[in-house]
Coordinates of C-alpha atoms in Angstrom, one line a residue:
Chain A
M1 CA -5.5 -15.0 66.4
L2 CA -4.2 -15.1 69.9
I3 CA -7.2 -13.3 71.3
K4 CA -10.6 -13.4 69.7
T5 CA -13.9 -12.0 71.0
T6 CA -17.1 -12.6 69.2
N7 CA -19.9 -10.1 69.7
L8 CA -18.8 -9.4 73.2
N9 CA -21.4 -7.5 75.3
Y10 CA -21.2 -6.4 78.9
T11 CA -23.7 -4.7 81.1
F12 CA -23.0 -3.5 84.6
R13 CA -25.4 -4.3 87.4
S14 CA -26.6 -0.8 87.2
K15 CA -28.0 -1.9 83.7
E16 CA -25.6 0.4 81.9
Q17 CA -24.3 -1.4 78.9
V18 CA -20.6 -0.7 78.4
L19 CA -19.6 -3.1 75.6
F20 CA -21.5 -3.6 72.3
N21 CA -20.7 -6.5 70.0
L22 CA -17.0 -6.2 70.5
N23 CA -15.0 -8.3 68.0
L24 CA -11.5 -8.0 69.1
E25 CA -8.8 -9.8 67.2
V26 CA -5.2 -9.7 68.4
P27 CA -2.8 -11.5 66.1
A28 CA 0.1 -13.6 67.5
G29 CA 3.4 -11.7 67.6
S30 CA 1.8 -8.3 67.4
I31 CA 1.8 -5.2 69.6
Y32 CA -1.9 -4.4 69.6
G33 CA -2.7 -0.9 70.7
F34 CA -6.2 -0.8 72.2
L35 CA -7.1 2.8 72.0
G36 CA -9.9 4.8 73.4
P37 CA -10.7 7.7 75.6
N38 CA -11.3 7.3 79.3
G39 CA -14.5 5.4 80.0
A40 CA -14.6 3.9 76.5
G41 CA -14.6 0.3 77.8
K42 CA -10.9 -0.6 77.5
T43 CA -10.3 -1.7 81.1
T44 CA -13.7 -3.6 81.2
T45 CA -12.6 -5.5 78.1
L46 CA -9.2 -6.3 79.5
K47 CA -10.8 -7.4 82.8
L48 CA -13.2 -9.7 80.9
L49 CA -10.2 -11.2 79.0
L50 CA -8.5 -12.0 82.4
G51 CA -11.7 -13.3 84.0
L52 CA -11.7 -10.5 86.5
I53 CA -15.3 -9.8 85.5
Q54 CA -17.5 -12.8 85.2
I55 CA -20.1 -13.2 82.5
E56 CA -22.7 -15.8 81.7
D57 CA -22.0 -16.2 78.0
S58 CA -18.3 -16.0 77.3
N59 CA -17.5 -15.2 73.8
I60 CA -13.8 -14.9 74.5
K61 CA -11.2 -17.2 73.1
I62 CA -7.5 -16.9 74.0
F63 CA -5.0 -19.2 72.6
G64 CA -8.0 -20.8 70.8
H65 CA -9.7 -21.8 74.1
D66 CA -12.7 -20.5 75.8
V67 CA -11.6 -18.3 78.8
R68 CA -14.4 -19.4 81.0
D69 CA -13.7 -23.1 80.7
N70 CA -9.9 -22.9 80.6
R71 CA -9.2 -19.9 82.8
I72 CA -6.3 -21.4 84.9
A73 CA -4.5 -22.8 81.8
I74 CA -4.9 -19.6 79.9
L75 CA -3.7 -17.4 82.8
N76 CA -0.6 -19.5 83.0
K77 CA 0.4 -18.1 79.7
I78 CA -0.7 -14.4 80.3
G79 CA 1.2 -11.7 82.2
S80 CA -0.9 -8.7 83.1
L81 CA -0.9 -5.2 84.5
I82 CA -4.3 -3.7 85.0
E83 CA -4.7 0.0 85.7
Q84 CA -2.3 1.5 88.3
P85 CA 0.7 -0.6 89.5
S86 CA -0.5 -3.4 91.8
L87 CA 2.4 -3.8 94.1
Y88 CA 2.9 -4.4 97.9
Q89 CA 4.3 -1.0 98.9
H90 CA 5.6 -2.3 102.2
L91 CA 7.7 -5.0 100.6
T92 CA 10.9 -4.6 98.5
G93 CA 10.9 -5.0 94.7
Y94 CA 12.5 -8.5 95.2
E95 CA 9.9 -9.5 97.8
N96 CA 7.1 -8.4 95.5
L97 CA 8.4 -10.6 92.7
K98 CA 8.9 -13.5 95.2
V99 CA 5.3 -13.2 96.4
F100 CA 3.9 -13.6 92.9
G101 CA 6.8 -16.0 91.9
L102 CA 5.7 -18.5 94.6
S103 CA 2.3 -18.8 92.9
Y104 CA 4.0 -19.6 89.6
G105 CA 6.6 -21.9 91.2
I106 CA 9.3 -19.5 89.9
V107 CA 12.9 -19.9 91.1
Q108 CA 15.2 -17.1 92.2
A109 CA 17.2 -17.1 89.0
R110 CA 14.2 -16.1 87.0
I111 CA 13.4 -13.2 89.4
I112 CA 16.9 -11.9 88.8
E113 CA 16.5 -12.3 85.1
V114 CA 13.3 -10.3 84.8
L115 CA 14.7 -7.6 87.1
N116 CA 17.6 -7.3 84.6
I117 CA 15.2 -7.2 81.6
V118 CA 13.3 -4.3 83.1
G119 CA 16.5 -2.6 84.3
L120 CA 15.7 -2.7 88.0
S121 CA 18.5 -5.0 89.3
G122 CA 20.0 -2.1 91.2
A123 CA 16.8 -1.4 93.3
V124 CA 15.8 -4.9 94.4
G125 CA 16.3 -4.3 98.1
K126 CA 14.5 -1.0 98.2
K127 CA 10.9 -0.8 99.4
V128 CA 8.4 -0.2 96.6
S129 CA 7.0 2.8 98.5
A130 CA 10.3 4.5 97.8
Y131 CA 10.1 3.7 94.0
S132 CA 9.3 6.4 91.5
L133 CA 6.2 5.8 89.3
G134 CA 8.4 4.8 86.4
M135 CA 10.2 2.2 88.6
K136 CA 6.8 0.9 89.8
Q137 CA 5.6 0.5 86.2
R138 CA 8.9 -1.4 85.4
L139 CA 8.4 -3.6 88.4
S140 CA 4.8 -4.3 87.4
I141 CA 6.0 -5.3 83.9
A142 CA 8.7 -7.5 85.6
L143 CA 5.9 -9.1 87.5
A144 CA 3.9 -9.7 84.4
L145 CA 7.0 -11.3 82.8
L146 CA 7.8 -13.6 85.7
H147 CA 6.4 -16.8 84.3
D148 CA 7.6 -16.1 80.8
P149 CA 4.1 -15.7 79.4
E150 CA 3.3 -15.7 75.7
L151 CA 0.9 -12.8 76.0
L152 CA 1.2 -9.6 77.9
I153 CA -2.0 -7.6 78.7
L154 CA -1.0 -4.1 79.8
D155 CA -3.6 -1.5 80.8
E156 CA -2.2 2.0 80.3
P157 CA 1.4 1.1 81.4
T158 CA 2.6 4.6 80.7
N159 CA -0.1 6.4 82.7
G160 CA 1.3 9.2 84.8
L161 CA 4.8 8.8 83.5
D162 CA 7.0 11.7 82.4
P163 CA 8.2 11.8 78.8
N164 CA 11.4 10.0 79.7
G165 CA 9.5 7.3 81.5
I166 CA 7.2 6.9 78.5
V167 CA 10.2 6.5 76.1
E168 CA 11.8 3.9 78.5
I169 CA 8.6 1.8 78.8
R170 CA 8.1 2.0 75.0
G171 CA 11.7 0.8 74.4
L172 CA 11.1 -2.0 76.9
L173 CA 7.9 -3.1 75.2
R174 CA 9.5 -3.1 71.8
Q175 CA 12.3 -5.2 73.2
L176 CA 9.9 -7.7 74.7
N177 CA 8.1 -8.0 71.4
Q178 CA 11.1 -8.2 69.1
K179 CA 13.7 -10.0 71.3
Y180 CA 11.5 -12.1 73.5
H181 CA 8.7 -12.6 71.0
K182 CA 5.9 -11.6 73.3
T183 CA 2.5 -10.7 71.9
I184 CA 1.5 -7.5 73.7
L185 CA -2.0 -6.1 74.1
I186 CA -1.6 -2.5 75.4
S187 CA -4.3 -0.1 76.1
S188 CA -4.0 3.7 76.0
H189 CA -6.0 6.8 75.6
L190 CA -3.3 8.5 73.7
L191 CA -2.5 7.6 70.1
S192 CA 0.9 9.3 70.4
E193 CA 1.9 7.0 73.2
I194 CA 1.6 3.8 71.2
E195 CA 1.8 4.9 67.5
K196 CA 5.6 4.3 67.6
I197 CA 5.4 0.7 68.7
A198 CA 2.0 -0.7 67.8
T199 CA 1.7 -3.0 64.8
D200 CA -2.1 -3.4 65.1
V201 CA -4.7 -1.1 66.5
G202 CA -8.2 -1.3 67.8
I203 CA -10.1 1.9 68.5
I204 CA -13.0 1.8 71.0
Q205 CA -15.4 4.5 71.9
H206 CA -18.6 4.2 74.0
G207 CA -18.1 0.4 74.1
K208 CA -18.0 0.0 70.3
L209 CA -15.0 -0.9 68.2
L210 CA -14.8 1.8 65.6
F211 CA -11.7 0.6 63.9
Q212 CA -9.5 -2.5 63.9
G213 CA -6.6 -3.2 61.7
T214 CA -2.9 -2.8 61.2
F215 CA -1.2 0.4 62.1
I216 CA -0.6 1.1 58.4
E217 CA -4.3 0.9 57.8
L218 CA -4.9 3.3 60.6
Q219 CA -2.4 5.7 59.1
Q220 CA -4.1 5.5 55.8
L221 CA -7.4 6.3 57.5
Q222 CA -5.8 9.1 59.4
S223 CA -4.3 10.7 56.3
K224 CA -7.7 10.9 54.7
H225 CA -8.7 13.0 57.6
S226 CA -5.6 15.2 58.0
F227 CA -5.6 19.0 57.8
I228 CA -3.1 21.8 57.3
E229 CA -3.6 25.2 58.7
V230 CA -2.7 28.2 56.5
R231 CA -2.4 31.9 57.4
V232 CA -2.4 34.2 54.4
N233 CA -2.9 37.9 53.7
A234 CA -6.2 37.4 51.9
T235 CA -8.2 34.7 53.6
Q236 CA -11.5 34.9 51.7
E237 CA -9.7 35.0 48.4
A238 CA -7.6 32.0 49.3
K239 CA -10.7 30.1 50.4
D240 CA -12.5 30.9 47.1
L241 CA -9.5 29.7 45.2
L242 CA -9.1 26.4 47.0
D243 CA -12.8 25.6 47.5
D244 CA -13.1 23.8 44.2
K245 CA -10.3 21.3 44.8
F246 CA -10.2 20.9 48.6
K247 CA -12.4 20.9 51.6
V248 CA -11.7 24.3 53.2
L249 CA -12.8 25.6 56.6
L250 CA -12.4 29.2 57.7
T251 CA -11.4 29.4 61.3
G252 CA -10.8 33.0 62.4
D253 CA -8.0 34.4 60.2
R254 CA -6.8 31.0 59.2
L255 CA -7.8 28.3 56.7
R256 CA -8.1 24.7 57.6
I257 CA -7.6 22.5 54.5
A258 CA -8.1 18.8 54.3
Y259 CA -5.5 16.9 52.4
E260 CA -4.6 13.3 51.7
N261 CA -1.0 13.3 50.8
D262 CA 2.2 15.5 50.7
Q263 CA 1.7 16.2 47.0
Q264 CA -1.5 18.0 47.8
I265 CA 0.2 20.2 50.4
A266 CA 2.7 21.4 47.8
E267 CA -0.2 22.0 45.4
I268 CA -2.0 24.2 47.9
N269 CA 1.1 26.3 48.4
Q270 CA 1.7 26.5 44.7
D271 CA -1.9 27.6 43.9
L272 CA -1.8 30.3 46.5
A273 CA 1.6 31.6 45.4
S274 CA 0.6 31.7 41.7
K275 CA -2.4 33.9 42.5
G276 CA -0.1 36.3 44.5
I277 CA -1.5 35.4 47.9
K278 CA 1.2 35.7 50.5
V279 CA 1.5 32.6 52.7
Y280 CA 2.7 33.6 56.2
Q281 CA 2.3 30.3 57.8
L282 CA 1.6 26.7 56.7
G283 CA 1.5 23.9 59.2
L284 CA 0.2 20.4 59.8
I285 CA -2.5 20.0 62.4
E286 CA -1.6 17.0 64.5
N287 CA -4.3 14.4 64.5
D288 CA -5.0 13.6 68.1
L289 CA -7.0 10.5 68.9
E290 CA -10.0 12.5 70.0
E291 CA -10.2 14.1 66.6
L292 CA -9.6 10.9 64.9
F293 CA -12.4 9.3 66.9
M294 CA -14.7 12.1 65.8
K295 CA -13.7 11.6 62.2
T296 CA -14.0 7.9 62.4
I297 CA -17.4 8.2 63.9
S298 CA -18.6 10.7 61.3
K299 CA -17.1 8.6 58.5
Chain B
M1 CA -1.3 -29.3 96.9
K2 CA 2.3 -28.2 96.8
R3 CA 1.1 -25.1 94.8
F4 CA -1.4 -24.4 97.6
F5 CA 1.4 -24.4 100.3
L6 CA 3.5 -22.1 98.2
N7 CA 0.5 -19.8 97.9
V8 CA 0.1 -19.9 101.7
K9 CA 3.8 -19.0 102.0
A10 CA 3.3 -16.1 99.6
E11 CA 0.3 -14.9 101.8
F12 CA 2.6 -15.0 104.8
L13 CA 5.2 -13.0 103.0
K14 CA 2.7 -10.3 102.3
T15 CA 2.2 -9.7 106.0
K16 CA 5.9 -9.0 106.6
G17 CA 6.4 -5.8 108.5
T18 CA 2.7 -5.0 108.6
T19 CA 0.6 -3.6 111.5
A20 CA -1.0 -7.0 111.8
V21 CA 2.3 -8.5 113.0
L22 CA 2.9 -5.7 115.5
L23 CA -0.7 -5.9 116.7
T24 CA -0.3 -9.7 117.3
I25 CA 2.9 -9.3 119.3
L26 CA 2.0 -6.3 121.3
G27 CA -1.6 -7.3 121.8
S28 CA -0.7 -10.8 123.1
V29 CA 1.8 -9.5 125.7
F30 CA -0.1 -6.4 126.7
I31 CA -2.2 -7.8 129.6
P32 CA 0.5 -10.1 131.1
V33 CA 2.9 -7.1 131.1
I34 CA 0.2 -4.9 132.8
N35 CA -0.5 -7.6 135.3
L36 CA 3.2 -8.0 136.0
V37 CA 3.4 -4.3 136.8
I38 CA 0.3 -4.5 139.0
C39 CA 1.8 -7.4 141.0
M40 CA 5.1 -5.5 141.4
E41 CA 3.3 -2.3 142.4
R42 CA 0.7 -3.7 144.7
P43 CA 2.0 -6.9 146.4
D44 CA 0.0 -6.0 149.5
V45 CA -3.2 -6.6 147.6
M46 CA -2.2 -9.2 145.0
V47 CA -0.3 -11.7 147.1
G48 CA -3.3 -12.4 149.3
K49 CA -5.6 -12.5 146.3
F50 CA -3.7 -15.4 144.7
G51 CA -4.1 -17.6 147.8
A52 CA -3.2 -21.3 147.8
E53 CA -3.5 -21.8 144.0
P54 CA -1.6 -18.8 142.6
W55 CA -1.3 -20.0 139.0
L56 CA -5.0 -20.8 138.6
V57 CA -6.0 -17.3 139.9
F58 CA -3.2 -15.7 137.9
V59 CA -4.2 -17.4 134.6
K60 CA -7.8 -16.4 135.0
F61 CA -6.7 -12.9 136.1
N62 CA -4.9 -12.6 132.7
W63 CA -7.6 -14.3 130.7
K64 CA -10.6 -12.3 131.8
N65 CA -9.7 -9.1 130.0
V66 CA -8.3 -10.9 127.0
A67 CA -11.4 -13.1 126.5
A68 CA -13.9 -10.3 127.1
I69 CA -12.3 -7.4 125.2
I70 CA -8.8 -7.9 123.8
L71 CA -9.4 -11.0 121.7
P72 CA -12.7 -10.1 120.0
L73 CA -11.3 -6.6 119.1
Y74 CA -8.0 -8.2 118.0
G75 CA -9.9 -10.7 115.8
I76 CA -12.0 -7.9 114.2
L77 CA -9.0 -5.6 113.6
M78 CA -6.4 -8.2 112.5
T79 CA -8.7 -9.8 110.0
S80 CA -9.5 -6.4 108.4
L81 CA -5.8 -5.5 108.4
I82 CA -4.7 -8.6 106.6
V83 CA -7.4 -8.3 103.9
Q84 CA -6.7 -4.6 103.6
I85 CA -3.1 -5.5 102.4
E86 CA -4.7 -6.3 99.1
Y87 CA -7.1 -3.4 98.9
R88 CA -4.6 -0.8 100.1
N89 CA -2.1 -1.8 97.4
N90 CA -4.7 -2.4 94.7
T91 CA -3.4 -5.9 94.3
W92 CA -6.6 -7.9 94.4
K93 CA -6.9 -7.8 90.6
Q94 CA -3.3 -9.0 90.3
V95 CA -4.0 -11.8 92.7
Y96 CA -7.1 -12.9 90.8
A97 CA -5.2 -12.7 87.5
L98 CA -2.8 -15.3 88.7
P99 CA -3.5 -18.9 87.6
R100 CA -5.0 -19.7 91.0
R101 CA -8.4 -21.1 91.8
F102 CA -10.8 -19.1 93.9
A103 CA -10.7 -21.7 96.7
D104 CA -6.9 -21.5 96.8
I105 CA -7.0 -17.7 97.2
F106 CA -9.8 -17.8 99.7
F107 CA -8.4 -20.5 102.0
S108 CA -4.7 -19.5 101.8
K109 CA -5.6 -16.1 103.2
A110 CA -8.0 -17.6 105.8
I111 CA -5.1 -19.9 106.9
V112 CA -2.9 -16.8 107.4
I113 CA -5.6 -15.1 109.5
H114 CA -6.1 -18.2 111.7
S115 CA -2.3 -18.6 112.0
F116 CA -2.1 -15.0 113.4
L117 CA -4.9 -15.8 115.8
L118 CA -3.2 -19.0 117.0
S119 CA 0.1 -17.1 117.3
F120 CA -1.6 -14.5 119.5
L121 CA -2.9 -17.3 121.7
L122 CA 0.5 -19.0 121.9
F123 CA 2.3 -15.7 122.7
F124 CA -0.3 -14.8 125.2
N125 CA 0.1 -18.1 127.1
I126 CA 3.9 -17.9 127.0
A127 CA 3.6 -14.3 128.3
I128 CA 1.4 -15.5 131.2
V129 CA 4.0 -18.1 132.2
L130 CA 6.9 -15.7 131.9
S131 CA 5.0 -12.9 133.6
G132 CA 4.3 -15.3 136.6
L133 CA 7.8 -16.6 136.8
L134 CA 9.3 -13.2 136.6
T135 CA 6.9 -11.9 139.3
S136 CA 8.2 -14.6 141.6
Q137 CA 11.8 -13.8 140.7
I138 CA 11.4 -10.2 141.5
N139 CA 9.3 -10.6 144.6
S140 CA 9.6 -13.9 146.5
K141 CA 6.2 -13.4 148.3
Y142 CA 4.6 -14.6 145.1
A143 CA 4.7 -18.4 144.7
F144 CA 4.8 -19.0 141.0
S145 CA 7.0 -22.0 140.2
W146 CA 7.6 -23.7 136.9
D147 CA 6.2 -27.0 138.3
G148 CA 3.0 -25.4 139.2
V149 CA 2.1 -24.1 135.7
P150 CA -1.4 -25.3 135.0
W151 CA -0.8 -26.5 131.4
E152 CA -4.1 -28.3 131.2
L153 CA -6.2 -25.4 132.3
M154 CA -4.3 -23.1 129.9
L155 CA -4.8 -25.5 127.0
T156 CA -8.5 -26.1 127.8
T157 CA -9.2 -22.3 128.1
T158 CA -7.2 -21.5 125.0
S159 CA -9.0 -24.2 122.9
R160 CA -12.5 -23.1 124.1
I161 CA -11.8 -19.4 123.4
Y162 CA -10.4 -20.3 119.9
L163 CA -13.5 -22.3 119.2
G164 CA -15.6 -19.3 120.4
L165 CA -13.7 -17.0 118.1
L166 CA -14.1 -19.0 114.9
A167 CA -17.5 -17.7 113.8
L168 CA -16.5 -14.1 114.6
M169 CA -13.4 -14.5 112.5
N170 CA -15.4 -15.8 109.6
I171 CA -17.9 -13.0 109.7
Q172 CA -15.1 -10.5 109.9
Y173 CA -13.3 -12.2 107.0
W174 CA -16.5 -11.9 105.0
L175 CA -17.0 -8.3 105.8
S176 CA -13.4 -7.5 105.1
L177 CA -13.5 -9.2 101.7
R178 CA -16.9 -7.6 100.9
F179 CA -16.1 -4.0 101.6
R180 CA -13.1 -2.2 100.2
N181 CA -13.4 0.5 102.9
F182 CA -11.6 -0.6 106.0
V183 CA -13.9 1.5 108.2
I184 CA -17.0 -0.4 107.1
S185 CA -15.8 -3.9 108.1
L186 CA -14.3 -2.5 111.3
G187 CA -17.3 -0.5 112.2
I188 CA -19.8 -3.3 111.6
G189 CA -17.6 -5.7 113.6
M190 CA -17.2 -3.3 116.5
G191 CA -21.0 -2.6 116.3
L192 CA -21.9 -6.2 116.5
W193 CA -19.6 -6.8 119.4
I194 CA -21.0 -3.8 121.3
V195 CA -24.5 -5.0 120.6
G196 CA -23.5 -8.3 122.2
I197 CA -22.3 -6.5 125.3
V198 CA -25.6 -4.7 125.6
L199 CA -27.6 -7.9 125.1
M200 CA -25.5 -9.9 127.6
D201 CA -28.4 -10.6 129.9
W202 CA -30.6 -11.9 127.0
D203 CA -31.5 -15.6 127.4
K204 CA -30.7 -16.3 123.8
I205 CA -27.2 -14.8 123.9
V206 CA -25.7 -18.3 123.4
Y207 CA -26.8 -17.9 119.8
Y208 CA -24.9 -14.7 119.2
P209 CA -21.4 -15.5 117.8
Y210 CA -19.7 -12.2 118.8
M211 CA -20.2 -13.2 122.5
Y212 CA -18.9 -16.7 122.2
P213 CA -15.4 -15.9 123.5
F214 CA -16.8 -14.0 126.4
L215 CA -19.3 -16.8 127.3
M216 CA -16.6 -19.5 126.8
F217 CA -14.6 -17.9 129.6
F218 CA -17.1 -16.4 132.0
T219 CA -19.7 -19.1 132.1
D220 CA -19.3 -21.5 135.0
F221 CA -19.6 -24.8 133.3
K222 CA -19.6 -26.7 136.6
V223 CA -23.0 -25.0 137.3
H224 CA -24.2 -24.9 133.7
P225 CA -22.6 -27.9 131.9
E226 CA -25.3 -27.8 129.2
T227 CA -24.2 -24.3 128.2
L228 CA -20.8 -25.6 127.3
L229 CA -22.3 -28.1 124.8
K230 CA -24.6 -25.4 123.4
L231 CA -21.6 -23.0 122.9
K232 CA -19.5 -25.7 121.3
I233 CA -22.3 -26.7 118.9
G234 CA -23.2 -23.1 118.3
S235 CA -19.6 -22.2 117.5
A236 CA -19.0 -25.1 115.2
I237 CA -22.3 -24.6 113.3
S238 CA -21.9 -20.8 112.9
F239 CA -18.3 -21.3 111.9
I240 CA -19.3 -23.6 109.0
L241 CA -22.4 -21.5 108.2
F242 CA -20.5 -18.2 107.9
L243 CA -17.7 -19.9 106.0
V244 CA -20.0 -21.3 103.4
L245 CA -22.0 -18.0 103.2
C246 CA -18.8 -16.0 102.9
Y247 CA -17.3 -18.3 100.3
R248 CA -20.4 -18.4 98.1
N249 CA -21.0 -14.6 98.4
I250 CA -17.5 -13.6 97.4
Y251 CA -17.3 -16.3 94.7
K252 CA -20.5 -15.0 93.1
L253 CA -19.4 -11.4 93.0
P254 CA -19.5 -10.3 89.3
E255 CA -16.2 -8.4 89.5
R256 CA -13.0 -9.4 91.3
G257 CA -10.3 -7.0 92.2

């Protein structure tokens, strides 16, 4: 494991505990999606990993070493982006990279290289204040890549981006993982934003890790809690018919039916048709993260 | 050590094109330019005022406003502006996530702040000399010559005022690091300076760091030589004291950035 936390707890000075026995495990080479709604404890966890929040008992190991005792050596191998882009707005893109590059002892060639990787080589002389949000996010990722780190910790890198920007960043992260072999820990409050790239997932809510595993395992969990919505001409009759085999909820003039696989959807349709019930509409209900949380909690 | 110098260089780069640079340049030449204009406009008053030692009077004429008002206010404002570069851009967390030790971050920024202050003092002294020489060039009734420039007096005064500013700068550095809101550090700094002005007649004013620049200039050390020693010791002790307090307090903060 590249990152491993053992029963990580954190309490703010206001005595509010925000993390409870967090056992985060990020495998090397993975894109680890750290999911949770706003206020779940994602940023606090990432700040603890980077040593931005200091704690007495560190239960965090990165690259196999304790963060508290080996902070500088560990940070040499981590590139990060925490919350909104942290850039000097009055400086150009190039100057921003130079400022941070000096701390790493980076040469100019590497700055040009990372600008090419993130596709910003055409905007190096422009002041960051004139950048779009997407460009700022790209520059922040360039900054995180400057010293060629093994691990990238990115806190909501697609926050505030339009759909195009999200797709671009997603493509960039996939490229960084596959072509440049970076392990990426990426936090988000939207499952849809990272489900296309994450190989591993951790779901956090109220400071507790509710789920951790591969994305395939998450999909299996998700499918157990998936629903279709059906509109028919005889709602009550349809409910009575399906109640024995499925979990059916009546919501207005529609039925919400839990299913586990595609075969069951076909079966539902077939059962209704065979009893002469007319199916006007049959559709999947997208499982958003919030719903999945609720289901994961109630599991 | 090489890494530390590179970090100092990075800290300087961050100030490029900021208000702190403009403030240093304009603030340092402001009084000499004003005095140049006064000399040009009122030679009837000013020529007689300078007497037999025009440079000595002219240097003091320039220094009195700078030591009493401009420099303390500049120190308060400039320190806040430089630290604000990080707060305004939300970059503190990025800085602390770099593989840099706390001492490296703390002192590299402090060096930039003191470099700005020293630059102000250098520009101000150059502006005094240029202002005097230009005055003579424009109006020959003024007797400012290159040979008569009182380098020793200028160096002594500058050194004393810088020493007097050290504690104030550290307190302001502390406040600026401690409070994200620019208005708080600025407000407390200005407040402490105004309190000093109000308490000027207090017999313990030599223990009040915000008045050290004022006292370093306006005290007649020929009459009160003991006060100079008190001020020097007070400045040095309070500089070290507030440096240690500031370092410890910021280092112990549970959250950085």
